[in-house]
Coordinates of C-alpha atoms in Angstrom, one line a residue:
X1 CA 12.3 3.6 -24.7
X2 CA 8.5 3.2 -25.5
X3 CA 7.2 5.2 -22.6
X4 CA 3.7 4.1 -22.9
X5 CA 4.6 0.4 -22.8
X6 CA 6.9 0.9 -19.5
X7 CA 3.7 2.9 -17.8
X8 CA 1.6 0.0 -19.3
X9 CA 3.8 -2.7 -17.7
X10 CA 4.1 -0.7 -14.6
X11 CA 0.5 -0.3 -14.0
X12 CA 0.6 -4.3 -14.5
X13 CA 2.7 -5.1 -11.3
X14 CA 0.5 -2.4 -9.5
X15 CA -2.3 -4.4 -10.6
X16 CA -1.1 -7.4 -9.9
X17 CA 0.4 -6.7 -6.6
X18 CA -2.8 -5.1 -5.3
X19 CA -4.9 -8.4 -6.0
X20 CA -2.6 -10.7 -4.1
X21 CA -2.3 -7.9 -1.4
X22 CA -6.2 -8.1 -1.1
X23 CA -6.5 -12.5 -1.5
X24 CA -3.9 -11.9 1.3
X25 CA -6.3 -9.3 3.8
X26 CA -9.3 -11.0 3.2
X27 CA -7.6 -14.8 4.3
X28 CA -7.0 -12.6 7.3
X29 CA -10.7 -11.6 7.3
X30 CA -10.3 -7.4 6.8
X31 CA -13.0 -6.3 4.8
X32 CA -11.8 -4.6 1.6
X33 CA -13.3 -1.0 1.6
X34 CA -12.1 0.9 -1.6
X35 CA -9.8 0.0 -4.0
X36 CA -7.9 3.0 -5.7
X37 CA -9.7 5.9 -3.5
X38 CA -9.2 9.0 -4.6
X39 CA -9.8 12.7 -2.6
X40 CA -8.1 15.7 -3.1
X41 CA -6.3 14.5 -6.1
X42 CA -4.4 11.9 -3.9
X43 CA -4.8 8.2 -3.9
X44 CA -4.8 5.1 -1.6
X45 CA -4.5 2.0 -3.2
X46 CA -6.3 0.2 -0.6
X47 CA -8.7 0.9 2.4
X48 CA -9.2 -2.3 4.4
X49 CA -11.3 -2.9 7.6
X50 CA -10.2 -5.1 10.8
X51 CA -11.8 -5.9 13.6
X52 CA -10.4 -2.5 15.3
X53 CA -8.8 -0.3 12.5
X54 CA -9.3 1.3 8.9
X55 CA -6.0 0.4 6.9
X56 CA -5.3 2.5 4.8
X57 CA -2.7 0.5 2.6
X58 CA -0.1 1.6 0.1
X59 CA 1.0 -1.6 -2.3
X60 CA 4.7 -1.6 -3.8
X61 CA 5.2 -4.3 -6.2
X62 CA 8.5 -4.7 -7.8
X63 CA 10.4 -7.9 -9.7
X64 CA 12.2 -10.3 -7.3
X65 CA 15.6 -8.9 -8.4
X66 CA 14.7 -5.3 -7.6
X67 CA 16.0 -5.7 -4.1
X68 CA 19.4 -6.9 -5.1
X69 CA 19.6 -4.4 -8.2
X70 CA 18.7 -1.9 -6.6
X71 CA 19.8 -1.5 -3.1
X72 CA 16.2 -0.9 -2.1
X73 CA 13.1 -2.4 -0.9
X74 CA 9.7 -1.6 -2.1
X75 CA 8.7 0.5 1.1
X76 CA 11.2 2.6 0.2
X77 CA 9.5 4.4 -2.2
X78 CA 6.9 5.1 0.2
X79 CA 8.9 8.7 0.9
X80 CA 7.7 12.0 2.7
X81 CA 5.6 13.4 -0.3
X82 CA 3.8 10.3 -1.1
X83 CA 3.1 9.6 2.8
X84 CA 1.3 13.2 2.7
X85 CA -0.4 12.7 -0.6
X86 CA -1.9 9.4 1.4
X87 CA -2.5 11.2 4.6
X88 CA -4.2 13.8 2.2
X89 CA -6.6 11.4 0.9
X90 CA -7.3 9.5 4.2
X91 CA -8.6 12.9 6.0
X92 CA -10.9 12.9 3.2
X93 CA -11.9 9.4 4.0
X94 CA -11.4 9.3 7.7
X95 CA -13.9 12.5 7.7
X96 CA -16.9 10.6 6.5
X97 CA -16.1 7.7 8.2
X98 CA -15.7 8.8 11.7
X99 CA -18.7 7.6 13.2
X100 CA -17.9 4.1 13.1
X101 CA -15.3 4.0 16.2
X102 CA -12.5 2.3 14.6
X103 CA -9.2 3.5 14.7
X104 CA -7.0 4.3 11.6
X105 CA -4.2 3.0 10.5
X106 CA -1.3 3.4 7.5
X107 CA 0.5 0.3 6.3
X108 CA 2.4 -0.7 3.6
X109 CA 2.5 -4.0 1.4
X110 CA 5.8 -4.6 -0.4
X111 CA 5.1 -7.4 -2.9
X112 CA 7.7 -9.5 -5.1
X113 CA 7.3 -10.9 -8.4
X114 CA 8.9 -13.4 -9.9
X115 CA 10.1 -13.4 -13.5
X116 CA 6.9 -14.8 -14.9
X117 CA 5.1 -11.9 -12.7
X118 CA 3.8 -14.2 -10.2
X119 CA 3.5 -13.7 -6.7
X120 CA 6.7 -14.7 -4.8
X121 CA 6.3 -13.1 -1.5
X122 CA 4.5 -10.7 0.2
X123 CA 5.7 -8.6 3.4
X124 CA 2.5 -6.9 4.7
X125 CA 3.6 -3.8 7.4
X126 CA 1.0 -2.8 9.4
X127 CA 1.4 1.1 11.4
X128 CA 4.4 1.4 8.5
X129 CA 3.7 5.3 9.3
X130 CA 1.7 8.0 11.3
X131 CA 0.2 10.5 9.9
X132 CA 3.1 12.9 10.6
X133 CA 3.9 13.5 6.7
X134 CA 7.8 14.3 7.8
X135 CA 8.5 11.4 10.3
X136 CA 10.1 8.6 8.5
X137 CA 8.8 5.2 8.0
X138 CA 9.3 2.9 11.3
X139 CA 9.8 -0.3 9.1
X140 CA 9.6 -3.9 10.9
X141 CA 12.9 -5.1 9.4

């Protein structure tokens, strides 16, 4: 297995997911932030603004068959450790940002591809988690 090409093609659906995740927040009229923030050697993928929050957004893109291979959803990589590498990196964030009044908030956007690695679906979460690193994701199912 060529490792290189599988991080390659990884980074690809990331990529890819992220875009259609912000085409899909800014027809809903947030305000895209910062794409790929990173603080304290942690990143968010995406920081978003609504009318009353700061979103910080985690993207999970996976094929359209991942589901059914798998057993999983996207969100459900979204475990403990990477919830408190996020809440790491939004403290940073949320620190220099506090003056603004807004409210903050972590969500998660599971994105499908199809085959041809184009956007078949996206399920947006919004409040996914709090920033309680070791409460589980509260998942709108």
């Amino acid at each position: 297995m060529n490792l290189l090409k599988t991080l390659t093609d990884k980074r690809l659906k990331g990529n890819i997911g992220e875009e259609a995740v912000c085409k899909l927040l800014k027809k809903k009229k947030y305000k895209i932030l910062e794409r790929n923030y990173v603080a304290n050697g942690h990143e968010i993928d995406i920081i978003a603004k609504d009318r009353e929050h700061i979103c910080f957004v985690e993207g999970k893109t996976r094929s359209s068959d991942a589901k059914n291979a798998y057993g999983t959803r996207p969100c459900d990589a979204v475990d403990a450790e990477k919830r408190r590498s996020v809440i790491s990196a939004a403290s940073v964030y949320s620190a220099m940002h506090r003056g603004d009044g807004l409210k903050f908030r972590f969500d998660v956007a599971e994105v499908y591809l199809n085959p041809d690695k184009s956007v078949r679906d996206i399920n947006y979460l919004e409040c996914a988690f709090v920033a309680d690193g070791d409460r589980k994701i509260k998942f709108n199912r």
